XYZ file of N, CA and C in Angstrom:
417
model
N 0.826 -1.202 0.000
C 0.000 0.000 0.000
C 0.866 1.260 0.000
N 1.989 1.204 0.738
C 2.879 2.362 0.763
C 3.441 2.663 -0.617
N 3.694 1.611 -1.377
C 4.213 1.789 -2.729
C 3.204 2.527 -3.602
N 1.937 2.169 -3.478
C 0.883 2.829 -4.254
C 0.812 4.307 -3.888
N 0.877 4.608 -2.605
C 0.833 5.994 -2.141
C 2.049 6.759 -2.662
N 3.233 6.130 -2.623
C 4.446 6.777 -3.115
C 4.362 7.058 -4.614
N 3.919 6.060 -5.369
C 3.795 6.234 -6.820
C 2.767 7.310 -7.125
N 1.637 7.255 -6.444
C 0.580 8.256 -6.633
C 1.108 9.654 -6.335
N 1.832 9.803 -5.246
C 2.388 11.101 -4.868
C 3.413 11.573 -5.897
N 4.232 10.663 -6.378
C 5.259 11.019 -7.361
C 4.629 11.469 -8.679
N 3.601 10.758 -9.112
C 2.976 11.070 -10.404
C 2.161 12.351 -10.326
N 1.330 12.482 -9.286
C 0.409 13.606 -9.239
C 0.954 14.840 -8.529
N 2.071 14.711 -7.815
C 2.642 15.871 -7.140
C 4.131 16.035 -7.400
N 4.723 15.111 -8.115
C 6.154 15.151 -8.380
C 6.472 15.646 -9.770
N 7.424 14.968 -10.380
C 7.919 15.385 -11.690
C 6.861 15.353 -12.784
N 5.916 14.445 -12.662
C 4.907 14.292 -13.709
C 3.577 14.954 -13.350
N 3.609 15.854 -12.384
C 2.383 16.489 -11.901
C 1.597 17.152 -13.027
N 2.232 18.013 -13.783
C 1.516 18.740 -14.838
C 0.983 17.796 -15.900
N 1.817 16.878 -16.336
C 1.399 15.966 -17.401
C 0.282 15.035 -16.946
N 0.373 14.499 -15.744
C -0.661 13.576 -15.264
C -1.984 14.301 -15.017
N -1.932 15.466 -14.442
C -3.163 16.227 -14.221
C -3.775 16.678 -15.543
N -2.924 17.149 -16.452
C -3.392 17.544 -17.777
C -4.067 16.363 -18.464
N -3.483 15.196 -18.331
C -4.051 13.998 -18.958
C -5.412 13.647 -18.377
N -5.556 13.743 -17.064
C -6.848 13.449 -16.442
C -7.918 14.441 -16.907
N -7.567 15.700 -16.945
C -8.506 16.717 -17.423
C -8.790 16.488 -18.906
N -7.788 16.055 -19.627
C -7.976 15.734 -21.041
C -9.010 14.647 -21.254
N -9.023 13.668 -20.373
C -10.031 12.606 -20.467
C -11.430 13.193 -20.277
N -11.579 14.052 -19.288
C -12.881 14.694 -19.050
C -13.285 15.546 -20.251
N -12.339 16.330 -20.769
C -12.624 17.167 -21.937
C -12.997 16.327 -23.149
N -12.320 15.209 -23.302
C -12.599 14.320 -24.430
C -13.997 13.727 -24.321
N -14.393 13.371 -23.120
C -15.757 12.857 -22.916
C -16.782 13.927 -23.283
N -16.541 15.149 -22.821
C -17.445 16.262 -23.165
C -17.466 16.465 -24.674
N -16.289 16.531 -25.280
C -16.152 16.751 -26.720
C -16.863 15.663 -27.526
N -16.574 14.403 -27.223
C -17.181 13.294 -27.967
C -18.689 13.232 -27.767
N -19.147 13.517 -26.556
C -20.585 13.473 -26.289
C -21.319 14.529 -27.098
N -20.830 15.754 -27.049
C -21.461 16.843 -27.807
C -21.357 16.557 -29.308
N -20.179 16.115 -29.757
C -19.992 15.784 -31.169
C -21.018 14.738 -31.622
N -21.145 13.675 -30.849
C -22.053 12.579 -31.204
C -23.509 13.032 -31.192
N -23.883 13.788 -30.191
C -25.272 14.265 -30.106
C -25.614 15.120 -31.321
N -24.752 16.063 -31.642
C -25.061 16.961 -32.747
C -24.922 16.277 -34.111
N -23.887 15.447 -34.264
C -23.667 14.819 -35.566
C -24.634 13.649 -35.810
N -24.744 12.751 -34.843
C -25.548 11.542 -35.043
C -27.033 11.748 -34.794
N -27.367 12.470 -33.751
C -28.782 12.629 -33.407
C -29.468 13.752 -34.175
N -28.755 14.875 -34.349
C -29.367 16.029 -35.000
C -28.947 16.199 -36.460
N -28.001 15.380 -36.927
C -27.583 15.433 -38.318
C -26.775 16.657 -38.709
N -26.146 17.301 -37.739
C -25.316 18.477 -38.000
C -23.997 17.992 -38.614
N -23.420 18.764 -39.514
C -22.177 18.353 -40.184
C -21.082 18.052 -39.157
N -20.184 17.151 -39.536
C -19.128 16.756 -38.604
C -18.172 17.908 -38.305
N -17.972 18.812 -39.244
C -17.076 19.950 -38.996
C -17.694 20.893 -37.961
N -18.976 21.213 -38.109
C -19.648 22.085 -37.144
C -19.764 21.392 -35.782
N -20.084 20.100 -35.796
C -20.173 19.331 -34.548
C -18.822 19.303 -33.840
N -17.743 19.210 -34.615
C -16.394 19.251 -34.052
C -16.166 20.578 -33.331
N -16.578 21.662 -33.947
C -16.415 22.979 -33.330
C -17.187 23.120 -32.028
N -18.414 22.639 -32.014
C -19.230 22.723 -30.796
C -18.645 21.886 -29.657
N -18.332 20.636 -29.964
C -17.782 19.753 -28.930
C -16.464 20.269 -28.400
N -15.624 20.684 -29.303
C -14.313 21.192 -28.928
C -14.450 22.458 -28.076
N -15.364 23.336 -28.473
C -15.568 24.589 -27.747
C -15.976 24.374 -26.296
N -16.890 23.451 -26.059
C -17.302 23.168 -24.680
C -16.168 22.519 -23.884
N -15.383 21.687 -24.549
C -14.220 21.107 -23.888
C -13.198 22.165 -23.507
N -13.068 23.191 -24.334
C -12.118 24.281 -24.076
C -12.478 25.036 -22.797
N -13.741 25.353 -22.632
C -14.174 26.082 -21.432
C -13.853 25.261 -20.185
N -14.213 23.983 -20.221
C -13.911 23.099 -19.098
C -12.401 23.014 -18.872
N -11.659 22.889 -19.951
C -10.211 22.753 -19.877
C -9.548 23.964 -19.226
N -9.960 25.164 -19.606
C -9.352 26.362 -19.027
C -9.563 26.393 -17.514
N -10.793 26.178 -17.109
C -11.101 26.255 -15.678
C -10.316 25.223 -14.870
N -10.325 23.966 -15.311
C -9.650 22.916 -14.548
C -8.128 23.000 -14.638
N -7.596 23.303 -15.830
C -6.137 23.402 -15.948
C -5.587 24.588 -15.174
N -6.277 25.701 -15.211
C -5.816 26.891 -14.481
C -5.782 26.621 -12.973
N -6.857 26.038 -12.466
C -6.966 25.866 -11.016
C -6.223 24.650 -10.481
N -6.190 23.553 -11.247
C -5.632 22.327 -10.698
C -4.299 21.947 -11.335
N -4.225 21.850 -12.653
C -2.990 21.401 -13.296
C -1.835 22.352 -13.027
N -2.057 23.616 -13.308
C -0.981 24.588 -13.187
C -1.117 25.448 -11.924
N -2.112 25.142 -11.087
C -2.319 25.757 -9.771
C -2.195 27.277 -9.786
N -2.823 27.893 -10.754
C -2.811 29.350 -10.852
C -4.090 29.873 -10.208
N -3.957 30.467 -9.058
C -5.125 30.908 -8.292
C -5.378 32.412 -8.408
N -4.557 33.085 -9.204
C -4.708 34.534 -9.334
C -5.987 34.879 -10.095
N -6.673 35.863 -9.613
C -7.872 36.362 -10.302
C -7.663 37.856 -10.522
N -7.055 38.178 -11.629
C -6.757 39.571 -11.916
C -6.711 39.775 -13.426
N -6.108 40.884 -13.848
C -5.996 41.156 -15.281
C -5.189 40.064 -15.979
N -4.263 39.489 -15.298
C -3.445 38.400 -15.866
C -4.336 37.222 -16.249
N -5.365 36.957 -15.464
C -6.281 35.853 -15.770
C -6.963 36.072 -17.108
N -7.359 37.296 -17.377
C -7.998 37.603 -18.655
C -7.005 37.393 -19.801
N -5.768 37.848 -19.611
C -4.730 37.671 -20.622
C -4.457 36.178 -20.843
N -4.389 35.402 -19.757
C -4.203 33.958 -19.875
C -5.341 33.315 -20.647
N -6.548 33.759 -20.367
C -7.702 33.207 -21.077
C -7.590 33.495 -22.575
N -7.178 34.705 -22.936
C -6.992 35.031 -24.352
C -5.906 34.154 -24.985
N -4.810 33.947 -24.283
C -3.758 33.063 -24.779
C -4.296 31.635 -24.924
N -5.055 31.209 -23.945
C -5.656 29.877 -23.944
C -6.552 29.703 -25.167
N -7.354 30.713 -25.453
C -8.248 30.670 -26.609
C -7.435 30.606 -27.903
N -6.348 31.365 -27.987
C -5.509 31.340 -29.189
C -4.932 29.943 -29.410
N -4.389 29.342 -28.353
C -3.846 27.984 -28.469
C -4.936 27.027 -28.948
N -6.116 27.140 -28.386
C -7.204 26.235 -28.750
C -7.766 26.505 -30.136
N -7.759 27.758 -30.563
C -8.185 28.045 -31.942
C -7.217 27.430 -32.944
N -5.936 27.540 -32.660
C -4.925 26.913 -33.521
C -5.148 25.396 -33.551
N -5.343 24.837 -32.376
C -5.585 23.402 -32.278
C -6.879 23.002 -32.996
N -7.924 23.797 -32.844
C -9.201 23.511 -33.506
C -9.051 23.558 -35.022
N -8.357 24.555 -35.526
C -8.139 24.660 -36.979
C -7.374 23.435 -37.484
N -6.332 23.063 -36.751
C -5.556 21.877 -37.136
C -6.450 20.640 -37.151
N -7.286 20.474 -36.110
C -8.126 19.274 -36.044
C -9.205 19.267 -37.117
N -9.765 20.419 -37.424
C -10.806 20.471 -38.452
C -10.226 20.161 -39.833
N -9.041 20.703 -40.121
C -8.386 20.413 -41.396
C -8.005 18.933 -41.467
N -7.408 18.431 -40.387
C -6.998 17.021 -40.355
C -8.211 16.100 -40.485
N -9.299 16.438 -39.794
C -10.487 15.600 -39.866
C -11.050 15.584 -41.280
N -11.108 16.729 -41.903
C -11.602 16.795 -43.285
C -10.733 15.963 -44.222
N -9.418 16.076 -44.070
C -8.507 15.302 -44.915
C -8.669 13.797 -44.680
N -8.772 13.412 -43.424
C -8.907 11.986 -43.105
C -10.228 11.401 -43.610
N -11.297 12.161 -43.466
C -12.613 11.666 -43.879
C -12.769 11.723 -45.397
N -12.433 12.853 -45.984
C -12.675 13.038 -47.417
C -11.612 12.385 -48.300
N -10.358 12.502 -47.936
C -9.292 11.990 -48.805
C -8.928 10.536 -48.529
N -8.992 10.132 -47.262
C -8.626 8.760 -46.920
C -9.842 7.879 -46.651
N -11.028 8.474 -46.774
C -12.290 7.758 -46.538
C -12.321 7.043 -45.185
N -11.723 7.672 -44.194
C -11.722 7.123 -42.843
C -13.073 7.370 -42.193
N -13.499 6.459 -41.363
C -14.715 6.643 -40.586
C -14.569 7.903 -39.745
N -15.631 8.681 -39.637
C -15.571 9.970 -38.952
C -15.160 9.815 -37.483
N -15.528 8.711 -36.830
C -15.168 8.528 -35.425
C -13.713 8.094 -35.254
N -13.184 7.365 -36.198
C -11.747 7.036 -36.167
C -10.943 8.312 -36.398
N -11.390 9.117 -37.350
C -10.733 10.406 -37.597
C -10.793 11.278 -36.352
N -11.908 11.265 -35.670
C -12.086 12.059 -34.445
C -11.067 11.645 -33.382
N -10.843 10.358 -33.226
C -9.858 9.870 -32.253
C -8.461 10.351 -32.637
N -8.117 10.236 -33.889
C -6.784 10.656 -34.341
C -6.557 12.149 -34.142
N -7.546 12.960 -34.494
C -7.347 14.409 -34.345
C -7.371 14.826 -32.880
N -8.016 14.045 -32.036
C -8.008 14.334 -30.600
C -6.597 14.185 -30.037
N -5.876 13.189 -30.481
C -4.485 13.003 -30.047
C -3.625 14.193 -30.501
N -3.815 14.608 -31.731
C -3.080 15.768 -32.256
C -3.380 17.009 -31.411
N -4.644 17.208 -31.073
C -5.049 18.368 -30.270
C -4.422 18.324 -28.880
N -4.345 17.147 -28.269
C -3.785 17.030 -26.924
C -2.317 17.456 -26.896
N -1.559 17.013 -27.868
C -0.139 17.378 -27.933
C 0.011 18.883 -28.143
N -0.736 19.418 -29.101
C -0.685 20.852 -29.395
C -1.057 21.670 -28.160
N -2.131 21.291 -27.499
C -2.602 22.043 -26.335
C -1.627 21.980 -25.166
N -1.125 20.789 -24.839
C -0.216 20.685 -23.703
C 0.997 21.578 -23.906
N 1.586 21.511 -25.080
C 2.765 22.335 -25.346
C 2.432 23.828 -25.274
N 1.302 24.214 -25.842
C 0.895 25.624 -25.794
C 0.620 26.113 -24.389
N -0.057 25.287 -23.589
C -0.377 25.692 -22.212
C 0.892 25.782 -21.372
N 1.719 24.754 -21.470
C 2.925 24.678 -20.637
C 3.929 25.763 -21.005
N 4.134 25.971 -22.291
C 5.191 26.890 -22.724
C 4.759 28.347 -22.845
N 3.453 28.591 -23.006
C 3.022 29.967 -23.270
C 1.961 30.454 -22.300
N 0.890 29.732 -22.111
C -0.257 30.243 -21.347
C 0.029 30.296 -19.847
N 0.373 29.170 -19.263
C 0.540 29.091 -17.803
C 2.009 29.056 -17.399
N 2.868 29.638 -18.208
C 4.298 29.630 -17.947
C 4.628 30.555 -16.790
């Protein structure tokens, strides 16, 4: 049991704190993103590109709040928070554009299933976002 506590402490509070917390929040964001995407695309028949934007957008709001407060432990509520939010939005807009282009290419040019394409572009978005948040937004 002590080993589990030590490993848990090392991962979530040690060297891998940012990455492990970011990953956990990423799972939550992905659930939000996929749920909204599926509801709008499959149930309401909205195009996959527009559904991608909606799902991604709701994940972004959740991501900013949780990453700011928990992953990067930024508790400041001032003008800097507004600037961070703008930086956060820029990183996510870049990531969204990349994912929308990649999804279109995968679906239209490679005839990939839209949900397989969604999984692939989600991985691309995670890498882009982590680097942007760590190096620019919450630095």
